[in-house]
mmCIF file of C-alpha atoms and ligand atoms in Angstrom:
data_model
loop_
_atom_site.group_PDB
_atom_site.id
_atom_site.type_symbol
_atom_site.label_atom_id
_atom_site.label_comp_id
_atom_site.label_asym_id
_atom_site.label_seq_id
_atom_site.Cartn_x
_atom_site.Cartn_y
_atom_site.Cartn_z
ATOM 1 C CA MET A 1 2.884 -20.090 16.745
ATOM 2 C CA LYS A 2 5.735 -18.442 18.635
ATOM 3 C CA THR A 3 7.977 -20.684 20.707
ATOM 4 C CA ALA A 4 9.738 -20.448 24.066
ATOM 5 C CA LEU A 5 12.300 -22.601 25.844
ATOM 6 C CA THR A 6 12.742 -22.953 29.583
ATOM 7 C CA ILE A 7 16.112 -24.115 30.916
ATOM 8 C CA ALA A 8 15.396 -24.890 34.569
ATOM 9 C CA GLY A 9 14.921 -27.486 37.284
ATOM 10 C CA SER A 10 11.939 -29.800 37.650
ATOM 11 C CA ASP A 11 9.676 -29.249 40.669
ATOM 12 C CA SER A 12 7.915 -32.529 41.408
ATOM 13 C CA SER A 13 5.037 -30.648 43.058
ATOM 14 C CA GLY A 14 4.412 -28.683 39.860
ATOM 15 C CA GLY A 15 4.243 -25.182 41.337
ATOM 16 C CA ALA A 16 7.680 -23.833 40.413
ATOM 17 C CA GLY A 17 10.509 -24.675 37.995
ATOM 18 C CA ILE A 18 9.953 -26.305 34.599
ATOM 19 C CA GLN A 19 6.368 -27.214 35.410
ATOM 20 C CA ALA A 20 5.373 -23.638 36.314
ATOM 21 C CA ASP A 21 7.209 -22.354 33.250
ATOM 22 C CA ILE A 22 5.428 -24.668 30.821
ATOM 23 C CA LYS A 23 1.984 -23.969 32.332
ATOM 24 C CA THR A 24 2.686 -20.248 32.092
ATOM 25 C CA MET A 25 3.911 -20.414 28.515
ATOM 26 C CA ILE A 26 0.878 -22.396 27.347
ATOM 27 C CA THR A 27 -1.538 -20.001 29.036
ATOM 28 C CA ASN A 28 0.313 -17.078 27.449
ATOM 29 C CA GLY A 29 -0.144 -18.568 23.997
ATOM 30 C CA VAL A 30 3.332 -19.793 23.030
ATOM 31 C CA TYR A 31 4.644 -23.278 22.298
ATOM 32 C CA ALA A 32 6.714 -24.424 25.318
ATOM 33 C CA MET A 33 9.918 -26.499 25.288
ATOM 34 C CA SER A 34 12.287 -27.480 28.093
ATOM 35 C CA ALA A 35 15.887 -28.383 28.841
ATOM 36 C CA VAL A 36 16.071 -29.815 32.368
ATOM 37 C CA THR A 37 19.029 -28.773 34.555
ATOM 38 C CA ALA A 38 18.071 -30.809 37.626
ATOM 39 C CA LEU A 39 15.394 -32.961 39.171
ATOM 40 C CA THR A 40 14.183 -31.843 42.570
ATOM 41 C CA ALA A 41 12.170 -33.897 45.030
ATOM 42 C CA GLN A 42 10.035 -31.083 46.317
ATOM 43 C CA ASN A 43 6.607 -30.149 47.588
ATOM 44 C CA THR A 44 4.965 -27.077 49.086
ATOM 45 C CA THR A 45 6.769 -27.622 52.393
ATOM 46 C CA GLY A 46 10.330 -27.979 51.119
ATOM 47 C CA VAL A 47 12.993 -29.556 48.922
ATOM 48 C CA THR A 48 14.222 -33.000 50.026
ATOM 49 C CA GLY A 49 16.570 -33.824 47.166
ATOM 50 C CA ILE A 50 18.339 -32.393 44.120
ATOM 51 C CA MET A 51 19.844 -34.418 41.278
ATOM 52 C CA ASP A 52 21.677 -32.334 38.688
ATOM 53 C CA VAL A 53 22.041 -33.468 35.082
ATOM 54 C CA THR A 54 25.557 -33.518 33.613
ATOM 55 C CA GLY A 55 26.895 -30.659 31.518
ATOM 56 C CA ASP A 56 27.073 -32.953 28.493
ATOM 57 C CA PHE A 57 23.471 -34.043 28.824
ATOM 58 C CA LEU A 58 22.282 -30.453 29.178
ATOM 59 C CA LYS A 59 24.199 -29.586 25.991
ATOM 60 C CA GLN A 60 22.550 -32.542 24.238
ATOM 61 C CA GLN A 61 19.102 -31.243 25.190
ATOM 62 C CA LEU A 62 19.962 -27.737 23.977
ATOM 63 C CA ASP A 63 21.337 -29.076 20.675
ATOM 64 C CA ALA A 64 18.151 -31.107 20.172
ATOM 65 C CA VAL A 65 15.917 -28.074 20.727
ATOM 66 C CA PHE A 66 17.873 -25.402 18.857
ATOM 67 C CA THR A 67 18.552 -27.522 15.755
ATOM 68 C CA ASP A 68 14.884 -28.347 15.287
ATOM 69 C CA ILE A 69 12.356 -25.908 16.774
ATOM 70 C CA TYR A 70 14.177 -22.614 17.273
ATOM 71 C CA PRO A 71 12.904 -20.776 20.377
ATOM 72 C CA ASP A 72 11.748 -17.161 20.005
ATOM 73 C CA ALA A 73 12.652 -16.613 23.658
ATOM 74 C CA VAL A 74 14.636 -18.453 26.329
ATOM 75 C CA LYS A 75 13.989 -18.387 30.062
ATOM 76 C CA ILE A 76 16.671 -19.637 32.463
ATOM 77 C CA GLY A 77 15.771 -20.600 36.023
ATOM 78 C CA MET A 78 17.437 -22.872 38.581
ATOM 79 C CA VAL A 79 20.974 -23.849 37.556
ATOM 80 C CA SER A 80 22.900 -24.944 40.601
ATOM 81 C CA GLN A 81 26.375 -25.806 39.250
ATOM 82 C CA SER A 82 29.071 -23.864 37.357
ATOM 83 C CA GLU A 83 29.502 -26.628 34.780
ATOM 84 C CA LEU A 84 25.836 -26.305 33.794
ATOM 85 C CA ILE A 85 25.955 -22.517 33.567
ATOM 86 C CA GLU A 86 29.000 -22.789 31.317
ATOM 87 C CA ALA A 87 27.183 -25.314 29.104
ATOM 88 C CA ILE A 88 24.200 -22.951 28.771
ATOM 89 C CA ALA A 89 26.382 -19.919 27.979
ATOM 90 C CA GLU A 90 28.265 -21.883 25.323
ATOM 91 C CA LYS A 91 25.124 -23.147 23.586
ATOM 92 C CA LEU A 92 23.201 -19.854 23.738
ATOM 93 C CA LYS A 93 26.183 -18.182 22.075
ATOM 94 C CA GLU A 94 26.555 -20.944 19.465
ATOM 95 C CA TYR A 95 22.877 -20.757 18.471
ATOM 96 C CA LYS A 96 22.619 -16.960 18.779
ATOM 97 C CA ALA A 97 19.683 -17.244 21.162
ATOM 98 C CA LYS A 98 17.455 -14.178 21.449
ATOM 99 C CA ASN A 99 15.153 -12.735 24.091
ATOM 100 C CA ILE A 100 17.068 -14.272 26.999
ATOM 101 C CA VAL A 101 15.371 -13.896 30.402
ATOM 102 C CA VAL A 102 17.446 -14.969 33.406
ATOM 103 C CA ASP A 103 15.730 -15.536 36.747
ATOM 104 C CA PRO A 104 18.753 -15.818 39.062
ATOM 105 C CA VAL A 105 17.161 -18.426 41.335
ATOM 106 C CA MET A 106 19.163 -18.735 44.563
ATOM 107 C CA VAL A 107 16.874 -19.746 47.436
ATOM 108 C CA ALA A 108 13.400 -21.344 47.249
ATOM 109 C CA THR A 109 10.445 -19.748 49.060
ATOM 110 C CA SER A 110 10.656 -22.726 51.427
ATOM 111 C CA GLY A 111 14.261 -21.769 52.316
ATOM 112 C CA ALA A 112 16.245 -24.397 50.361
ATOM 113 C CA LYS A 113 19.474 -23.215 48.703
ATOM 114 C CA LEU A 114 19.225 -23.890 44.977
ATOM 115 C CA ILE A 115 22.662 -22.713 43.770
ATOM 116 C CA SER A 116 26.261 -23.275 44.927
ATOM 117 C CA ASP A 117 28.425 -20.248 45.868
ATOM 118 C CA GLU A 118 30.829 -21.038 43.059
ATOM 119 C CA ALA A 119 27.939 -21.111 40.570
ATOM 120 C CA ILE A 120 26.843 -17.610 41.640
ATOM 121 C CA ASP A 121 30.252 -16.345 40.445
ATOM 122 C CA THR A 122 29.890 -18.206 37.127
ATOM 123 C CA LEU A 123 26.358 -16.867 36.705
ATOM 124 C CA LYS A 124 27.659 -13.311 37.158
ATOM 125 C CA GLU A 125 30.591 -13.823 34.837
ATOM 126 C CA LYS A 126 29.103 -15.913 32.009
ATOM 127 C CA LEU A 127 25.316 -15.717 31.919
ATOM 128 C CA LEU A 128 24.143 -12.327 33.163
ATOM 129 C CA PRO A 129 26.085 -10.390 30.490
ATOM 130 C CA MET A 130 24.230 -12.418 27.812
ATOM 131 C CA ALA A 131 20.757 -11.708 29.194
ATOM 132 C CA ASP A 132 18.214 -9.273 27.769
ATOM 133 C CA VAL A 133 16.628 -9.008 31.197
ATOM 134 C CA ILE A 134 17.326 -10.481 34.622
ATOM 135 C CA THR A 135 14.638 -10.760 37.294
ATOM 136 C CA PRO A 136 16.142 -10.850 40.818
ATOM 137 C CA ASN A 137 13.986 -10.641 43.956
ATOM 138 C CA ILE A 138 15.244 -8.471 46.821
ATOM 139 C CA PRO A 139 17.680 -10.998 48.399
ATOM 140 C CA GLU A 140 19.048 -11.908 44.938
ATOM 141 C CA GLY A 141 19.315 -8.191 44.101
ATOM 142 C CA GLU A 142 21.393 -7.717 47.258
ATOM 143 C CA VAL A 143 23.806 -10.459 46.189
ATOM 144 C CA LEU A 144 24.123 -9.090 42.641
ATOM 145 C CA SER A 145 24.539 -5.441 43.641
ATOM 146 C CA ASP A 146 26.592 -6.042 46.800
ATOM 147 C CA ARG A 147 24.389 -3.739 48.840
ATOM 148 C CA LYS A 148 21.454 -3.852 51.269
ATOM 149 C CA ILE A 149 17.991 -3.127 49.853
ATOM 150 C CA GLU A 150 15.625 -1.785 52.497
ATOM 151 C CA SER A 151 13.534 0.837 50.718
ATOM 152 C CA PRO A 152 12.187 1.759 47.265
ATOM 153 C CA ASP A 153 15.126 4.203 46.891
ATOM 154 C CA ASP A 154 17.538 1.362 47.647
ATOM 155 C CA MET A 155 15.802 -0.665 44.931
ATOM 156 C CA VAL A 156 16.534 2.061 42.355
ATOM 157 C CA THR A 157 20.191 2.323 43.401
ATOM 158 C CA ALA A 158 20.675 -1.450 43.351
ATOM 159 C CA ALA A 159 18.904 -1.966 40.010
ATOM 160 C CA LYS A 160 21.009 0.795 38.414
ATOM 161 C CA ALA A 161 24.201 -0.819 39.772
ATOM 162 C CA ILE A 162 23.198 -4.232 38.370
ATOM 163 C CA PHE A 163 22.203 -2.679 35.010
ATOM 164 C CA GLU A 164 25.569 -0.927 34.739
ATOM 165 C CA LYS A 165 27.551 -3.981 35.825
ATOM 166 C CA TYR A 166 25.965 -6.532 33.499
ATOM 167 C CA GLY A 167 24.620 -4.367 30.671
ATOM 168 C CA CYS A 168 21.137 -5.910 30.659
ATOM 169 C CA ALA A 169 17.699 -4.724 31.745
ATOM 170 C CA VAL A 170 16.910 -5.498 35.390
ATOM 171 C CA LEU A 171 13.484 -6.221 36.863
ATOM 172 C CA LEU A 172 13.960 -5.989 40.618
ATOM 173 C CA LYS A 173 10.907 -7.594 42.229
ATOM 174 C CA GLY A 174 9.517 -6.104 45.415
ATOM 175 C CA GLY A 175 6.923 -8.870 45.829
ATOM 176 C CA HIS A 176 8.102 -10.754 48.860
ATOM 177 C CA ALA A 177 9.987 -8.168 50.824
ATOM 178 C CA MET A 178 8.299 -4.771 50.502
ATOM 179 C CA ASN A 179 4.799 -3.671 51.474
ATOM 180 C CA ASP A 180 3.272 -3.652 48.024
ATOM 181 C CA ALA A 181 3.955 -5.846 45.019
ATOM 182 C CA ASN A 182 5.823 -3.039 43.259
ATOM 183 C CA ASP A 183 8.577 -4.061 40.854
ATOM 184 C CA LEU A 184 11.243 -1.831 39.320
ATOM 185 C CA LEU A 185 12.418 -2.153 35.716
ATOM 186 C CA TYR A 186 15.769 -0.524 34.991
ATOM 187 C CA THR A 187 16.770 -0.110 31.329
ATOM 188 C CA GLU A 188 18.847 2.328 29.278
ATOM 189 C CA GLU A 189 15.845 4.658 29.654
ATOM 190 C CA GLY A 190 16.288 4.630 33.444
ATOM 191 C CA PRO A 191 13.966 3.349 36.180
ATOM 192 C CA GLN A 192 10.296 2.550 35.690
ATOM 193 C CA TRP A 193 7.988 1.289 38.425
ATOM 194 C CA PHE A 194 5.301 -1.319 37.861
ATOM 195 C CA TYR A 195 2.790 -1.019 40.643
ATOM 196 C CA GLY A 196 0.844 -4.045 41.825
ATOM 197 C CA LYS A 197 -1.670 -4.530 44.583
ATOM 198 C CA LYS A 198 -0.445 -7.040 47.143
ATOM 199 C CA ILE A 199 -2.804 -10.019 47.039
ATOM 200 C CA ASP A 200 -3.507 -11.540 50.430
ATOM 201 C CA ASN A 201 -2.521 -15.051 49.427
ATOM 202 C CA PRO A 202 0.217 -17.008 51.265
ATOM 203 C CA ASN A 203 0.494 -19.431 48.335
ATOM 204 C CA THR A 204 3.388 -17.832 46.463
ATOM 205 C CA HIS A 205 5.414 -20.924 45.567
ATOM 206 C CA GLY A 206 6.850 -20.326 42.106
ATOM 207 C CA THR A 207 5.972 -16.648 41.644
ATOM 208 C CA GLY A 208 9.461 -15.803 40.351
ATOM 209 C CA CYS A 209 9.494 -18.718 37.869
ATOM 210 C CA THR A 210 6.040 -17.765 36.656
ATOM 211 C CA LEU A 211 6.720 -14.058 36.146
ATOM 212 C CA SER A 212 9.970 -14.677 34.234
ATOM 213 C CA SER A 213 8.232 -17.237 31.977
ATOM 214 C CA ALA A 214 5.358 -14.863 31.295
ATOM 215 C CA ILE A 215 7.867 -12.159 30.332
ATOM 216 C CA ALA A 216 9.735 -14.608 28.066
ATOM 217 C CA SER A 217 6.428 -15.612 26.412
ATOM 218 C CA ASN A 218 5.560 -11.963 25.814
ATOM 219 C CA LEU A 219 8.999 -11.200 24.347
ATOM 220 C CA ALA A 220 8.602 -14.257 22.068
ATOM 221 C CA LYS A 221 5.366 -12.720 20.805
ATOM 222 C CA GLY A 222 7.242 -9.538 19.887
ATOM 223 C CA MET A 223 6.265 -7.221 22.743
ATOM 224 C CA SER A 224 8.612 -4.480 23.952
ATOM 225 C CA MET A 225 10.337 -5.079 27.294
ATOM 226 C CA LYS A 226 7.983 -2.669 29.072
ATOM 227 C CA ASP A 227 4.855 -4.260 27.631
ATOM 228 C CA ALA A 228 6.212 -7.756 28.340
ATOM 229 C CA VAL A 229 6.748 -6.849 31.999
ATOM 230 C CA GLU A 230 3.405 -5.072 32.349
ATOM 231 C CA LYS A 231 1.460 -7.956 30.829
ATOM 232 C CA GLY A 232 3.553 -10.500 32.793
ATOM 233 C CA LYS A 233 2.622 -8.747 36.012
ATOM 234 C CA GLU A 234 -1.048 -8.803 35.058
ATOM 235 C CA TYR A 235 -0.768 -12.547 34.455
ATOM 236 C CA ILE A 236 0.831 -13.280 37.837
ATOM 237 C CA SER A 237 -1.700 -11.114 39.655
ATOM 238 C CA LEU A 238 -4.554 -13.076 38.088
ATOM 239 C CA ALA A 239 -2.857 -16.440 38.788
ATOM 240 C CA LEU A 240 -2.305 -15.467 42.440
ATOM 241 C CA GLY A 241 -5.765 -13.900 42.683
ATOM 242 C CA ALA A 242 -7.384 -17.185 41.577
ATOM 243 C CA MET A 243 -6.713 -18.256 45.202
ATOM 244 C CA LEU A 244 -5.823 -21.889 44.632
ATOM 245 C CA ASN A 245 -5.091 -23.495 47.988
ATOM 246 C CA LEU A 246 -3.198 -26.787 47.733
ATOM 247 C CA GLY A 247 -0.653 -28.492 49.982
ATOM 248 C CA ALA A 248 0.442 -27.950 53.563
ATOM 249 C CA GLY A 249 3.009 -25.225 52.881
ATOM 250 C CA SER A 250 3.255 -22.220 50.564
ATOM 251 C CA GLY A 251 1.171 -23.619 47.741
ATOM 252 C CA PRO A 252 1.181 -23.142 43.972
ATOM 253 C CA MET A 253 -0.812 -20.604 41.957
ATOM 254 C CA ASN A 254 -3.499 -21.426 39.432
ATOM 255 C CA HIS A 255 -1.443 -20.953 36.259
ATOM 256 C CA GLY A 256 -4.329 -22.123 34.109
ATOM 257 C CA PHE A 257 -6.965 -19.708 35.415
ATOM 258 C CA ALA A 258 -7.695 -18.656 31.831
ATOM 259 C CA VAL A 259 -7.809 -22.184 30.409
ATOM 260 C CA THR A 260 -11.304 -23.347 29.608
ATOM 261 C CA THR A 261 -12.683 -26.863 29.979
ATOM 262 C CA ASP A 262 -15.673 -25.764 27.955
ATOM 263 C CA TRP A 263 -14.608 -27.267 24.630
ATOM 264 C CA GLU A 264 -15.979 -30.076 22.539
ATOM 265 C CA VAL A 265 -14.903 -32.104 19.538
ATOM 266 C CA THR A 266 -16.631 -30.906 16.393
ATOM 267 C CA LYS A 267 -17.827 -33.810 14.274
HETATM 268 N N1 ATP B 301 1.274 -11.346 47.417
HETATM 269 C C1 ATP B 301 1.499 -10.861 46.199
HETATM 270 N N2 ATP B 301 0.549 -10.133 45.548
HETATM 271 C C2 ATP B 301 0.741 -9.659 44.301
HETATM 272 N N3 ATP B 301 1.885 -9.844 43.620
HETATM 273 C C3 ATP B 301 2.878 -10.551 44.215
HETATM 274 C C4 ATP B 301 2.745 -11.093 45.531
HETATM 275 N N4 ATP B 301 3.885 -11.761 45.847
HETATM 276 C C5 ATP B 301 4.691 -11.641 44.780
HETATM 277 N N5 ATP B 301 4.107 -10.907 43.802
HETATM 278 C C6 ATP B 301 4.631 -10.571 42.497
HETATM 279 O O1 ATP B 301 5.107 -11.769 41.938
HETATM 280 C C7 ATP B 301 6.258 -11.521 41.151
HETATM 281 C C8 ATP B 301 7.405 -12.370 41.684
HETATM 282 O O2 ATP B 301 7.993 -11.676 42.758
HETATM 283 P P1 ATP B 301 8.672 -12.337 44.012
HETATM 284 O O3 ATP B 301 9.391 -11.299 44.775
HETATM 285 O O4 ATP B 301 7.652 -13.137 44.719
HETATM 286 O O5 ATP B 301 9.686 -13.270 43.272
HETATM 287 P P2 ATP B 301 10.565 -14.416 43.818
HETATM 288 O O6 ATP B 301 10.890 -14.179 45.254
HETATM 289 O O7 ATP B 301 11.676 -14.613 42.869
HETATM 290 O O8 ATP B 301 9.617 -15.634 43.719
HETATM 291 P P3 ATP B 301 9.950 -17.136 44.112
HETATM 292 O O9 ATP B 301 11.332 -17.194 44.683
HETATM 293 O O10 ATP B 301 8.864 -17.469 45.087
HETATM 294 O O11 ATP B 301 9.807 -17.909 42.857
HETATM 295 C C9 ATP B 301 6.494 -10.020 41.248
HETATM 296 O O12 ATP B 301 5.853 -9.359 40.182
HETATM 297 C C10 ATP B 301 5.854 -9.667 42.555
HETATM 298 O O13 ATP B 301 5.543 -8.298 42.637
HETATM 299 C C1 MP5 B 302 13.004 -26.368 40.478
HETATM 300 C C2 MP5 B 302 12.766 -25.075 41.165
HETATM 301 N N1 MP5 B 302 13.093 -23.914 40.553
HETATM 302 C C3 MP5 B 302 12.868 -22.729 41.162
HETATM 303 C C4 MP5 B 302 12.311 -22.670 42.406
HETATM 304 C C5 MP5 B 302 12.075 -21.333 43.080
HETATM 305 O O1 MP5 B 302 10.736 -21.066 43.277
HETATM 306 P P1 MP5 B 302 10.176 -20.730 44.729
HETATM 307 O O2 MP5 B 302 11.137 -19.794 45.371
HETATM 308 O O3 MP5 B 302 8.863 -20.076 44.464
HETATM 309 O O4 MP5 B 302 10.051 -22.010 45.488
HETATM 310 C C6 MP5 B 302 11.964 -23.888 43.026
HETATM 311 N N2 MP5 B 302 11.417 -23.927 44.246
HETATM 312 N N3 MP5 B 302 12.213 -25.068 42.380
#
């Protein structure tokens, strides 16, 4: 069985962060592991508290994982402090991690800021150059490219700028901001659009976490970047389309739409 590691924050409501990542990885057929960067007290209406782990403890978790069950892919999500980003960069280099997917999480759907300004600089300097692919949404793409993104043409210009600056593939997600759920992948082969039908579902908590984990799972299984993105997008469309409706705010998706309860113990 292929294996994947998520390095991210815990979402107590289970729709985003580590919990979304693990549900996604299981449903996509890989063995899921985690290194927790922070605990959040969070539900579908907002984040009420964040408690970061220490850099040393994050390193301990990464040592424990990499020295025992080596991950075939690594997904990185919420990391709010520079010290933690530095710890991740150091350990990924030490263990020669492969298939690194960075979701540069900055602001939650509910509006809470999930990264310090100083950490954004460290992310740019230390982590993005190590990534195989980064998956910014439109506001994150604006921060990383230093330009406004207001049209599909702007998305191409921004993704190219990010690709050239950090030397990694860029999946710029149109999901929240543009009319359709069209995402742009920029690689050394240039731009490629992945078209998606916008699903009329307000429950989009954790869509970014979920897509990046699906891509990491697909890379772990040996897919090309294009196939990993295409299949990842299919997965998120089905999870959103399952129309789960939980909580008072922007609710979670049904990550386990393909999981069956129709099993029995054979005697
Ligand atoms: N309503 C929708 N219908 C179909 N696909 C969607 C919808 N909303 C988002 N997506 C898709 O979900 C994926 C995640 O994109 P999105 O822009 O929502 O990321 P994000 O803002 O980082 O997510 P979040 O911050 O909520 O975790 C993309 O493939 C996007 O196209
Ligand atoms: C621990 C954690 N990580 C990431 C997100 C972003 O996801 P979203 O923007 O969908 O709330 C989150 N809310 N919580």
